[in-house]
PDB file of C-alpha atoms in Angstrom:
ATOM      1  CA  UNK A   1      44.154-134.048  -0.406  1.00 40.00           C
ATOM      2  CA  UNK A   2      43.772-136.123  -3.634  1.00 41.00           C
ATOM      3  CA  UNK A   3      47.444-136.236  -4.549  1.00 40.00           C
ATOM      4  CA  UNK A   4      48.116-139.622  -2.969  1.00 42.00           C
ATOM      5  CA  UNK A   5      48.994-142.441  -5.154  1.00 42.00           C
ATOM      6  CA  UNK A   6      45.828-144.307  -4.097  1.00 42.00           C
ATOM      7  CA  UNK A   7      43.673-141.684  -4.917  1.00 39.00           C
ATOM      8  CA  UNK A   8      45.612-140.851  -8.667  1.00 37.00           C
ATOM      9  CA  UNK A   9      45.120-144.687  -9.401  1.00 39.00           C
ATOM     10  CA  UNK A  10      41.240-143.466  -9.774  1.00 41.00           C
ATOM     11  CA  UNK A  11      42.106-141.421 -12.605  1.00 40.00           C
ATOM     12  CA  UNK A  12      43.531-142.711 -16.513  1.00 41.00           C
ATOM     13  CA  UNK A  13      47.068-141.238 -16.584  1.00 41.00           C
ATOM     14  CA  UNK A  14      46.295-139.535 -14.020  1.00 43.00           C
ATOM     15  CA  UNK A  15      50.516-138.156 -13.627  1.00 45.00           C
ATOM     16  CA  UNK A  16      51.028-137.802 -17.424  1.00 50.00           C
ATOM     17  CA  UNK A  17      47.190-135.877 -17.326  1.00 44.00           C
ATOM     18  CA  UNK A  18      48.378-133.232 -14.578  1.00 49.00           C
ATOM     19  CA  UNK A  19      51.656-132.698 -16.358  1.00 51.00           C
ATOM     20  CA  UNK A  20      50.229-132.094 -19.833  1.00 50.00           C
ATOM     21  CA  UNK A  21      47.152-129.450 -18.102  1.00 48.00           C
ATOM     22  CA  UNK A  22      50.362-127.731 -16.489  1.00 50.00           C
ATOM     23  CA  UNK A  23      52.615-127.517 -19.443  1.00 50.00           C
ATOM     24  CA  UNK A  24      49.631-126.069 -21.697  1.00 47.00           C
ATOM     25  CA  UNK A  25      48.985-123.847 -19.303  1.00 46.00           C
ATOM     26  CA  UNK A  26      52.061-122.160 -19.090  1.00 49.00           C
ATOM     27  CA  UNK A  27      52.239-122.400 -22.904  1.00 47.00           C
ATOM     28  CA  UNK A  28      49.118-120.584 -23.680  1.00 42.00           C
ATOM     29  CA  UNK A  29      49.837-118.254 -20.616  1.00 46.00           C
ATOM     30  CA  UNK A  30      50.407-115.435 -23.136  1.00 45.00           C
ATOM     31  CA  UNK A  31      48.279-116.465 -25.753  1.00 46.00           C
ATOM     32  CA  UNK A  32      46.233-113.784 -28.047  1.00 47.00           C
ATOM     33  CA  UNK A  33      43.094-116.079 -26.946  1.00 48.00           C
ATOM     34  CA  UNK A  34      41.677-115.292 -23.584  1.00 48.00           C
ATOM     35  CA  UNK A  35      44.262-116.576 -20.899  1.00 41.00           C
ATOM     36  CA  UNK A  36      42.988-118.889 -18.187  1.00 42.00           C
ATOM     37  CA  UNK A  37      42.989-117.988 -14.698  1.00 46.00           C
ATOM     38  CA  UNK A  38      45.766-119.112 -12.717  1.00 44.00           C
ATOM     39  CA  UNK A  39      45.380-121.633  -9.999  1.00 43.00           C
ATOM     40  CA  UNK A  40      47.933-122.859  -7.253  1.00 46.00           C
ATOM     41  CA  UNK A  41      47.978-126.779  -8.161  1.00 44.00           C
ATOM     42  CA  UNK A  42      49.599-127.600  -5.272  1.00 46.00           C
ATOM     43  CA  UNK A  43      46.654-126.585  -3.030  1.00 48.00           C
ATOM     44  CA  UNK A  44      44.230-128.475  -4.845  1.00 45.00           C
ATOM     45  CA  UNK A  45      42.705-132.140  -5.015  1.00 51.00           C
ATOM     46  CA  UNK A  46      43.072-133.792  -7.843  1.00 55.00           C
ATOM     47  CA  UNK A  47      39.501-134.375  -8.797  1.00 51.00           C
ATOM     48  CA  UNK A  48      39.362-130.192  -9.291  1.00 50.00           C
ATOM     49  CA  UNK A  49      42.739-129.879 -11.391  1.00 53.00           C
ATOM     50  CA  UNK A  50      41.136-132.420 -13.364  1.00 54.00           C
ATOM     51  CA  UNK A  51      37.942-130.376 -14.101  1.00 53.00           C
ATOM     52  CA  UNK A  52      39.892-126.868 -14.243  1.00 53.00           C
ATOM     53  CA  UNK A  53      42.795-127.945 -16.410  1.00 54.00           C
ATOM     54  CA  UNK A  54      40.305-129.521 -19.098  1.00 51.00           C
ATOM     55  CA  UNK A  55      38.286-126.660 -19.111  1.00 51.00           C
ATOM     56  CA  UNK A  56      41.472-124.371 -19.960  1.00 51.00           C
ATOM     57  CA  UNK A  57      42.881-126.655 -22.405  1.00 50.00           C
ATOM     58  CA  UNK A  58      39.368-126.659 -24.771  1.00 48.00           C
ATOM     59  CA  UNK A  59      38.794-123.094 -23.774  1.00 47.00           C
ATOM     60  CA  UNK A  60      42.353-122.842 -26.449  1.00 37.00           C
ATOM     61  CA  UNK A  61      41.120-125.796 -28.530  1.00 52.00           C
ATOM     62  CA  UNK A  62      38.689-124.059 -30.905  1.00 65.00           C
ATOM     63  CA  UNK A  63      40.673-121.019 -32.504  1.00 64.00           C
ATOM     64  CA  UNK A  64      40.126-117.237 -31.662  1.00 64.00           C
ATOM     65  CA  UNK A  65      38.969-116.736 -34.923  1.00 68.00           C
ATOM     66  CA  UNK A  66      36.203-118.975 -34.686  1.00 71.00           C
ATOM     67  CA  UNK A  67      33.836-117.071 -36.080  1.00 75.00           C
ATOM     68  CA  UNK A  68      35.215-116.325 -39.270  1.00 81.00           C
ATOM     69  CA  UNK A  69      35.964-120.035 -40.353  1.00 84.00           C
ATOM     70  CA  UNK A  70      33.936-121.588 -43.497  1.00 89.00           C
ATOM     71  CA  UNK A  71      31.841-124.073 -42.465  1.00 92.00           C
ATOM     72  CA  UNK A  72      34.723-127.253 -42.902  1.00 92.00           C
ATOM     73  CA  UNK A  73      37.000-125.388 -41.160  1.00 90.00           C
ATOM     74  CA  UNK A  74      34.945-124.780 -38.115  1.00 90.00           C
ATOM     75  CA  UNK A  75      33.486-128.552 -38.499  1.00 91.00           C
ATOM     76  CA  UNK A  76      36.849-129.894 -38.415  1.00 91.00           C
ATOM     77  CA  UNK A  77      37.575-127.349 -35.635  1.00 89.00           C
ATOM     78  CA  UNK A  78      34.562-128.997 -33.562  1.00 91.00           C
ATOM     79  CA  UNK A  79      35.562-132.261 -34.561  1.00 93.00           C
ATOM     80  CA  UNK A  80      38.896-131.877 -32.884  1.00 91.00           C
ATOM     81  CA  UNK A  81      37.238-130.021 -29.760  1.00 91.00           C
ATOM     82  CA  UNK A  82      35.024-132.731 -29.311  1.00 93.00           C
ATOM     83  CA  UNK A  83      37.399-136.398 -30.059  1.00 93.00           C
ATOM     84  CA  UNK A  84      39.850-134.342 -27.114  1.00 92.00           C
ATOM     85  CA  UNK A  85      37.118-134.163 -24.878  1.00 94.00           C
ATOM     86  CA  UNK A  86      36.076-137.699 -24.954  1.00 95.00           C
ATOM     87  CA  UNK A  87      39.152-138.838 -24.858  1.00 94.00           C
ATOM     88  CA  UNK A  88      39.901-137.079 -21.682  1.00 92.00           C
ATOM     89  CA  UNK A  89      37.076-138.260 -19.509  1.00 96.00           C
ATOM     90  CA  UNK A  90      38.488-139.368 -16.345  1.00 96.00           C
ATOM     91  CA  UNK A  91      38.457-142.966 -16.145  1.00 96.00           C
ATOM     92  CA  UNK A  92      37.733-144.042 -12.837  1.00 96.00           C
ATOM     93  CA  UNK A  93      36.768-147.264 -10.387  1.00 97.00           C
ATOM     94  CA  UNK A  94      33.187-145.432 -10.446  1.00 97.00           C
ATOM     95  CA  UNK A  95      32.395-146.877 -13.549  1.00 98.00           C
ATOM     96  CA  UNK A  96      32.972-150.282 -12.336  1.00 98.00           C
ATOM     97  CA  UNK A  97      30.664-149.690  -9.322  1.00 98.00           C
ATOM     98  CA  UNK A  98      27.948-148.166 -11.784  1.00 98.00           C
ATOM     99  CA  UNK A  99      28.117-151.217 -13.591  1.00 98.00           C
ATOM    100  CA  UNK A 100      27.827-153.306 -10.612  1.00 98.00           C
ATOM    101  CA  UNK A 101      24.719-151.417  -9.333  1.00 98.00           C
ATOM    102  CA  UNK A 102      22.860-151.861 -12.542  1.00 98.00           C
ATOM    103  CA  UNK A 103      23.788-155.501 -13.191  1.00 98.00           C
ATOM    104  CA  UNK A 104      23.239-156.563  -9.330  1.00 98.00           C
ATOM    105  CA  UNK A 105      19.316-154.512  -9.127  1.00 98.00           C
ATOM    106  CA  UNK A 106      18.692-154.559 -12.606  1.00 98.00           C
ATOM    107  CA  UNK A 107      19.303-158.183 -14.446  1.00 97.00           C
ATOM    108  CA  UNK A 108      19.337-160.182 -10.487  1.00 97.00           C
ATOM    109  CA  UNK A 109      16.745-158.874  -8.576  1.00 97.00           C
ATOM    110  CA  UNK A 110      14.373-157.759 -11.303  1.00 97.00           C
ATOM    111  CA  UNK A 111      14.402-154.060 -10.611  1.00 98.00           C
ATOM    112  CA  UNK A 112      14.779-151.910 -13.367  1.00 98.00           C
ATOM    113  CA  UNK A 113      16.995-148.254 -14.118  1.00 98.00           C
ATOM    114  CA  UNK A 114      15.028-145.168 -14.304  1.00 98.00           C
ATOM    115  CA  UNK A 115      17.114-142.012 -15.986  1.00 98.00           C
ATOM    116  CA  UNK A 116      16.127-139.044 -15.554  1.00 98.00           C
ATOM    117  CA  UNK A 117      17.377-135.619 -16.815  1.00 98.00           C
ATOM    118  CA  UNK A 118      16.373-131.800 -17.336  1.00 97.00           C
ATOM    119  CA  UNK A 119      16.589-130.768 -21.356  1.00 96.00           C
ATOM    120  CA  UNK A 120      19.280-131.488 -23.688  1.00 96.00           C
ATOM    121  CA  UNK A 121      20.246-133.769 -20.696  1.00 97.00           C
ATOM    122  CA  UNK A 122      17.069-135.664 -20.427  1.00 98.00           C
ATOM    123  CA  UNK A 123      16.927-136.440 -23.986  1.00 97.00           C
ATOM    124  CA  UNK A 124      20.425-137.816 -23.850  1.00 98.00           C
ATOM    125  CA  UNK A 125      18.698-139.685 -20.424  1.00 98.00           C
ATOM    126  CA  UNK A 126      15.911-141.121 -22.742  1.00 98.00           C
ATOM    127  CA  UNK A 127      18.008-142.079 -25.311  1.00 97.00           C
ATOM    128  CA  UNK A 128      20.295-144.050 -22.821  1.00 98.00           C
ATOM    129  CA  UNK A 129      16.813-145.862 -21.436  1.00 98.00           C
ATOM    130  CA  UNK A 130      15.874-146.930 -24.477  1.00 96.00           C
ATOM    131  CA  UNK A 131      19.405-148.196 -25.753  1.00 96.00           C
ATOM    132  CA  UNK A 132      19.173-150.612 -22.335  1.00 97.00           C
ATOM    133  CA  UNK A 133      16.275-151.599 -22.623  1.00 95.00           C
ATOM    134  CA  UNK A 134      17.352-153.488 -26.247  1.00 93.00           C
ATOM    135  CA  UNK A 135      19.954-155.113 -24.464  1.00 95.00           C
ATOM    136  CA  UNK A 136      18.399-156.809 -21.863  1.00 95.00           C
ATOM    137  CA  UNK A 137      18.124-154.172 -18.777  1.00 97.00           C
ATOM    138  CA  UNK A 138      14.453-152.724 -18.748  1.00 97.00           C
ATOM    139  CA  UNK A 139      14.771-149.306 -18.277  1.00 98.00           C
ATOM    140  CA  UNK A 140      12.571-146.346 -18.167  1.00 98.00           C
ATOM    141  CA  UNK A 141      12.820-142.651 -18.583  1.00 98.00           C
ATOM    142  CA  UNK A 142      11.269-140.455 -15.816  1.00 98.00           C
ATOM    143  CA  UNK A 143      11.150-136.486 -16.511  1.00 98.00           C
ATOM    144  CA  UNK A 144      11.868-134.782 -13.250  1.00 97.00           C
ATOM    145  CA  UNK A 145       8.460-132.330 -13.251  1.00 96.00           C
ATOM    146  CA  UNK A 146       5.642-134.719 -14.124  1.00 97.00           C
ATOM    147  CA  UNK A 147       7.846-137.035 -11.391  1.00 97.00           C
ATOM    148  CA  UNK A 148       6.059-134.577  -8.954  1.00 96.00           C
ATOM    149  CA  UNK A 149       2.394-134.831 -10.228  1.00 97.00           C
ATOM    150  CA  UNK A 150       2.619-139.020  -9.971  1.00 96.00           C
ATOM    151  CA  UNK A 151       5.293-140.326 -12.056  1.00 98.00           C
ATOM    152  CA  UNK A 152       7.289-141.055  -9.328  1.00 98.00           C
ATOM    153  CA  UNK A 153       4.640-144.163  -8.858  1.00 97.00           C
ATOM    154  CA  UNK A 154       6.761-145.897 -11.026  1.00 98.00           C
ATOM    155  CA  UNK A 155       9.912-146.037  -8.489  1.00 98.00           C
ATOM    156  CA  UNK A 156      10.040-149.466  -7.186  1.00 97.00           C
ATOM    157  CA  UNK A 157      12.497-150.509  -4.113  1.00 97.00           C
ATOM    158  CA  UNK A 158      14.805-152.926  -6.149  1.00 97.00           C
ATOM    159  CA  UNK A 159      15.213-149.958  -8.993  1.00 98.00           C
ATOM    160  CA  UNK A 160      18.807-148.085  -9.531  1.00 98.00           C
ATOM    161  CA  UNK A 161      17.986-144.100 -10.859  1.00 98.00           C
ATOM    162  CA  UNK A 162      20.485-142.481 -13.697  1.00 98.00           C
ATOM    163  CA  UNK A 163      20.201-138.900 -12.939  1.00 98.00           C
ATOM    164  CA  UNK A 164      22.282-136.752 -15.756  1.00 98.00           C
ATOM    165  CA  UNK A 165      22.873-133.204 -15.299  1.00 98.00           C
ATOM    166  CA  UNK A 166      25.914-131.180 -16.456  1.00 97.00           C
ATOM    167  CA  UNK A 167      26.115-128.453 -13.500  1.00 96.00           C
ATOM    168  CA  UNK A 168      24.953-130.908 -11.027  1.00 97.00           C
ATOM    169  CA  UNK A 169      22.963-128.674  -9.653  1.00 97.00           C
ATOM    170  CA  UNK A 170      19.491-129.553 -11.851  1.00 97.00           C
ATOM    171  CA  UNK A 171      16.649-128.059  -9.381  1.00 97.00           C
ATOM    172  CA  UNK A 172      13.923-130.120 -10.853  1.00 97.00           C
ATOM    173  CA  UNK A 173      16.710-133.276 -10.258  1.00 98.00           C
ATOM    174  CA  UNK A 174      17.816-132.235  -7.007  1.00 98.00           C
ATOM    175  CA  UNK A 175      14.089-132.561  -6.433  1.00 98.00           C
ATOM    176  CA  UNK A 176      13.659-135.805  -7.775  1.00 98.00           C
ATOM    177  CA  UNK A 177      16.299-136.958  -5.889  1.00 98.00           C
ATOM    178  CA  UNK A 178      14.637-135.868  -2.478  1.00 97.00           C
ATOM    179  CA  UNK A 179      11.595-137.418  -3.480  1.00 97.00           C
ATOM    180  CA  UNK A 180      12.936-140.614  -4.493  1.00 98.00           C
ATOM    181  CA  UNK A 181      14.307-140.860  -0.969  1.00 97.00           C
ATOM    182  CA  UNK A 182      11.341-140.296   0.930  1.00 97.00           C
ATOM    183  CA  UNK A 183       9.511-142.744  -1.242  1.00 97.00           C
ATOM    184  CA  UNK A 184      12.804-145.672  -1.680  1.00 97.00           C
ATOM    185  CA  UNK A 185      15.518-144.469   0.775  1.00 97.00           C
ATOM    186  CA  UNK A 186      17.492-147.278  -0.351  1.00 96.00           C
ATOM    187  CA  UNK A 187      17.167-146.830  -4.447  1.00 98.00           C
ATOM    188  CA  UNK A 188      20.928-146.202  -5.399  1.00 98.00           C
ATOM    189  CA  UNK A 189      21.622-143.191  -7.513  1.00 98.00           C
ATOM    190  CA  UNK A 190      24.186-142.786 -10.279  1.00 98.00           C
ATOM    191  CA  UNK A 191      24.540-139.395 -11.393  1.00 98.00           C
ATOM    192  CA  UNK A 192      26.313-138.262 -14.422  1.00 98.00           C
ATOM    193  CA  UNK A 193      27.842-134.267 -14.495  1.00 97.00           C
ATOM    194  CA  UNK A 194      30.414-131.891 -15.401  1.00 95.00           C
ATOM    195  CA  UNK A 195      30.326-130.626 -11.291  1.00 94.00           C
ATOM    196  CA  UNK A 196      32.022-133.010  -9.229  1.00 92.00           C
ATOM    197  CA  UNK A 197      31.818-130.527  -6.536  1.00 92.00           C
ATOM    198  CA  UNK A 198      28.319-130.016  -6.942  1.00 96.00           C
ATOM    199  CA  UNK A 199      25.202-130.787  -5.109  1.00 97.00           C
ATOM    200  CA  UNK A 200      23.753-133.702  -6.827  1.00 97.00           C
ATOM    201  CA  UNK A 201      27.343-135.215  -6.843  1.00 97.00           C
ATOM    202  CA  UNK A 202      27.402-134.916  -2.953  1.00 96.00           C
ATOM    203  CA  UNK A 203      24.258-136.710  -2.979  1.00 97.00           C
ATOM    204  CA  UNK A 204      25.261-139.610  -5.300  1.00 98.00           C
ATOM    205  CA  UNK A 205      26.510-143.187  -4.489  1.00 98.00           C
ATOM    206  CA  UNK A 206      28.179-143.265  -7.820  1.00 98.00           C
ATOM    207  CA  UNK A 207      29.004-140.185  -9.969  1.00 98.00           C
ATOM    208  CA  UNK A 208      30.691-139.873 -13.149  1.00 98.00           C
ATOM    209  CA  UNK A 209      32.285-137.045 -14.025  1.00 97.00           C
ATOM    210  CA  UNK A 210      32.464-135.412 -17.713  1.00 96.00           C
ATOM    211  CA  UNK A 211      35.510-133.828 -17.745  1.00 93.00           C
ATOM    212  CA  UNK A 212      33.883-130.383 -17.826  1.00 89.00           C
ATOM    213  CA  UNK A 213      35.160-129.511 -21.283  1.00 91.00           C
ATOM    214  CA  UNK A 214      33.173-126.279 -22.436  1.00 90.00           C
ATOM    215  CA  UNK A 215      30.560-126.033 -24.956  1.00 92.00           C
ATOM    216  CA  UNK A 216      31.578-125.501 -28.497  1.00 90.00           C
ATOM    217  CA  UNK A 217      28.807-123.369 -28.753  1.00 88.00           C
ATOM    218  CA  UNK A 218      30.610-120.031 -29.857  1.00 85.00           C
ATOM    219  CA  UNK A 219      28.019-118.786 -26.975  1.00 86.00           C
ATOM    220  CA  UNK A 220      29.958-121.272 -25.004  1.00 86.00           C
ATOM    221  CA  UNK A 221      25.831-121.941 -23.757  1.00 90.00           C
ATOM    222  CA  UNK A 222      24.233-124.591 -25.929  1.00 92.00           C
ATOM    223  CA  UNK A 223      24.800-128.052 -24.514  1.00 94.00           C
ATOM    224  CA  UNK A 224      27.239-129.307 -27.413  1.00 95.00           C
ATOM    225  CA  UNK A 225      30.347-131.172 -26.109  1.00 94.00           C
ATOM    226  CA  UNK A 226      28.204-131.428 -22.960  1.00 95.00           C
ATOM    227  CA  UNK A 227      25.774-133.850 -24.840  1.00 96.00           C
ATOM    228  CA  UNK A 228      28.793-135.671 -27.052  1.00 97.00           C
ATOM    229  CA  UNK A 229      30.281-137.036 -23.585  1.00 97.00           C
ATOM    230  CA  UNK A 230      27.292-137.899 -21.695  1.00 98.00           C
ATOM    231  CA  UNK A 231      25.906-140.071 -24.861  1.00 98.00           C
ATOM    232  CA  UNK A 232      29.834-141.539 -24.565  1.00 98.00           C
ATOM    233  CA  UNK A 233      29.565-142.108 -21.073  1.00 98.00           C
ATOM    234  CA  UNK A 234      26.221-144.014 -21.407  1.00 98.00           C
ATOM    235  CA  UNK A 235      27.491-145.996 -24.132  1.00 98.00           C
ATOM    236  CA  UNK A 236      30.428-147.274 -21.835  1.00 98.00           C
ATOM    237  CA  UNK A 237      27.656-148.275 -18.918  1.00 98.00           C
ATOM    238  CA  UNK A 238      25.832-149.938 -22.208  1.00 98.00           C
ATOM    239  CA  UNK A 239      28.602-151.842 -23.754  1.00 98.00           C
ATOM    240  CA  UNK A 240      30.345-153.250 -20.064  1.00 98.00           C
ATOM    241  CA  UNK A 241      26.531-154.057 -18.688  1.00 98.00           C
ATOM    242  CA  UNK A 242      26.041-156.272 -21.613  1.00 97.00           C
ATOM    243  CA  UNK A 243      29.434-158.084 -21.586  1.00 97.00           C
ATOM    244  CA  UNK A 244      28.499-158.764 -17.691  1.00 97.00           C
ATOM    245  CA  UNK A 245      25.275-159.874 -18.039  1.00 97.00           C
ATOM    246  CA  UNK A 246      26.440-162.233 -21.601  1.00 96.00           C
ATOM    247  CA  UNK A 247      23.704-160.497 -23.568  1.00 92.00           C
ATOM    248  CA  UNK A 248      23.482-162.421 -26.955  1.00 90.00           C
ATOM    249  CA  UNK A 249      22.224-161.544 -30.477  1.00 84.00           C
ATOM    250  CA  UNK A 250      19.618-164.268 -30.297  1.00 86.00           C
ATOM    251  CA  UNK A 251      18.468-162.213 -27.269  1.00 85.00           C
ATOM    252  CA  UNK A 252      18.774-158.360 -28.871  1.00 81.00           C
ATOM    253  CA  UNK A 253      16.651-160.010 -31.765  1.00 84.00           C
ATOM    254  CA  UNK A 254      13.711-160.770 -29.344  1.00 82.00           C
ATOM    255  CA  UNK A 255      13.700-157.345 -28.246  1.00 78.00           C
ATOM    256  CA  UNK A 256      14.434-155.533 -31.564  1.00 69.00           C
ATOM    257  CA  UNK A 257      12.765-157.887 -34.293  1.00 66.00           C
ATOM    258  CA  UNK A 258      11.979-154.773 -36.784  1.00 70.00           C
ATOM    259  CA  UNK A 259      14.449-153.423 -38.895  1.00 73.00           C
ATOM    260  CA  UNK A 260      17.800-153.877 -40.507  1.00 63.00           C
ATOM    261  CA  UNK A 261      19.082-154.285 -37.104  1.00 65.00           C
ATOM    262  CA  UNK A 262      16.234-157.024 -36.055  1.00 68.00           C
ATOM    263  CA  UNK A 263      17.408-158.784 -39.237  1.00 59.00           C
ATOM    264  CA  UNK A 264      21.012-158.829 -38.715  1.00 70.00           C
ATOM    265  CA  UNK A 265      20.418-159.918 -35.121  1.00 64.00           C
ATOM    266  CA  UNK A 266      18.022-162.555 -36.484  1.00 62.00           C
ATOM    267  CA  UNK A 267      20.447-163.732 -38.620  1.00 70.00           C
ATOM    268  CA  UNK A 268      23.858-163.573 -36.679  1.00 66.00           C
ATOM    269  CA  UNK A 269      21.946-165.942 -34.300  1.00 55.00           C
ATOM    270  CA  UNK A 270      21.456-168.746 -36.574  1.00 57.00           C
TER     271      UNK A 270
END
């Protein structure tokens, strides 16, 4: 049921997480702000009281009146909305696997990592290519609809596919995905969403969840927070890929010789 101690040990303070989501529950339970729906935490797994209880606590974090802040009181508003959701995205062994899978097809066998994502989400997949491919893992970015008129072609069988999508539930992704396995059954697939229950989870050999903080979008629509911690979560598969793989500056500078940063690379390698 997810409330073992194994299973907890997946998740960064995962006790002292549950116990904070409870207590700020039951302190904004009568809050003039919208009150979250209640939920019996007993009957669920852990993975869900995870997603539910940081969607209540930043559903409180930006203040009910919102709307009639100056602009540097709602940036510092956002500001706090946002540092609280990154620093409450689970931590799990997943992230070691994901780093395993990239490092193992990727800098070993020669493959490379194709990311792929709908919108907001497939610029944040793009920008996540490109960052690997100046450290050492060639990477590409695929977008999911001209996948289906011969894109796909580039899918080779020693690949590993980034698929980001924050309801995990991405049609045109979903439909990569199906694709990919008729062409490369075997082509792992990391997936990156606010859904852990969700269909492109289910169909993932590693996914990494978000957290599921909503939008600070007073719509609670635009893809805001949504973006921050996928761009954070790509960054951690950046930073621990490189330290595994001993990625130098002599070697960044080979790959990114234009620039201030081609510069400093040249010269922190002398």
């Amino acid at each position: 049921d997810g409330r073992d101690g194994s299973k907890r040990s997946q998740f960064h303070r995962g006790n002292d997480y549950e116990f904070q989501a409870t207590k700020l529950m039951k302190k904004f339970r009568n809050s003039k702000c919208r009150p979250p729906p209640r939920t019996d935490l007993r009957r669920r797994p852990l993975i869900f009281i995870v997603g539910e209880a940081v969607s209540r606590l930043f559903s409180l974090t930006l203040p009910c009146n919102f709307r009639t802040m100056d602009v540097k009181e709602s940036m510092r508003a956002i500001l706090e909305a946002e540092s609280r959701a990154i620093a409450v995205i689970p931590v799990t062994d997943e992230y070691e696997r994901a780093v395993g899978l990239i490092v193992e097809h990727v800098h070993r066998r020669g493959g490379k990592l194709i990311t792929s994502g709908m919108g907001k989400a497939g610029q944040i997949a793009m920008n996540i290519a490109t960052t690997f491919c100046s450290t050492g893992i060639p990477a590409v970015n695929l977008h999911p609809a001209e996948a289906q008129h011969g894109d796909l072609g580039i899918l080779q069988a020693d690949d590993v596919m980034l698929l980001i999508s924050n309801s995990g539930k991405t049609s045109e992704i979903v439909e990569l995905v199906n694709l990919a396995r008729g062409l490369f059954p075997q082509v792992p697939l990391i997936v990156i969403s606010g859904q852990p229950d969700s269909p492109l989870a289910r169909m993932a050999d590693v996914a990494l969840f978000t957290g599921g903080a909503p939008e600070v979008c007073p719509l609670g629509l635009t893809p805001t927070t949504s973006t921050t911690m996928m761009t954070v979560i790509g960054d951690v598969l950046v930073v621990n890929v490189m330290k595994e793989t001993g990625f130098t500056a002599r070697e960044y500078a080979l790959r990114h010789h234009g620039g201030y940063l081609g510069h400093a690379a040249r010269s922190h390698g002398k």
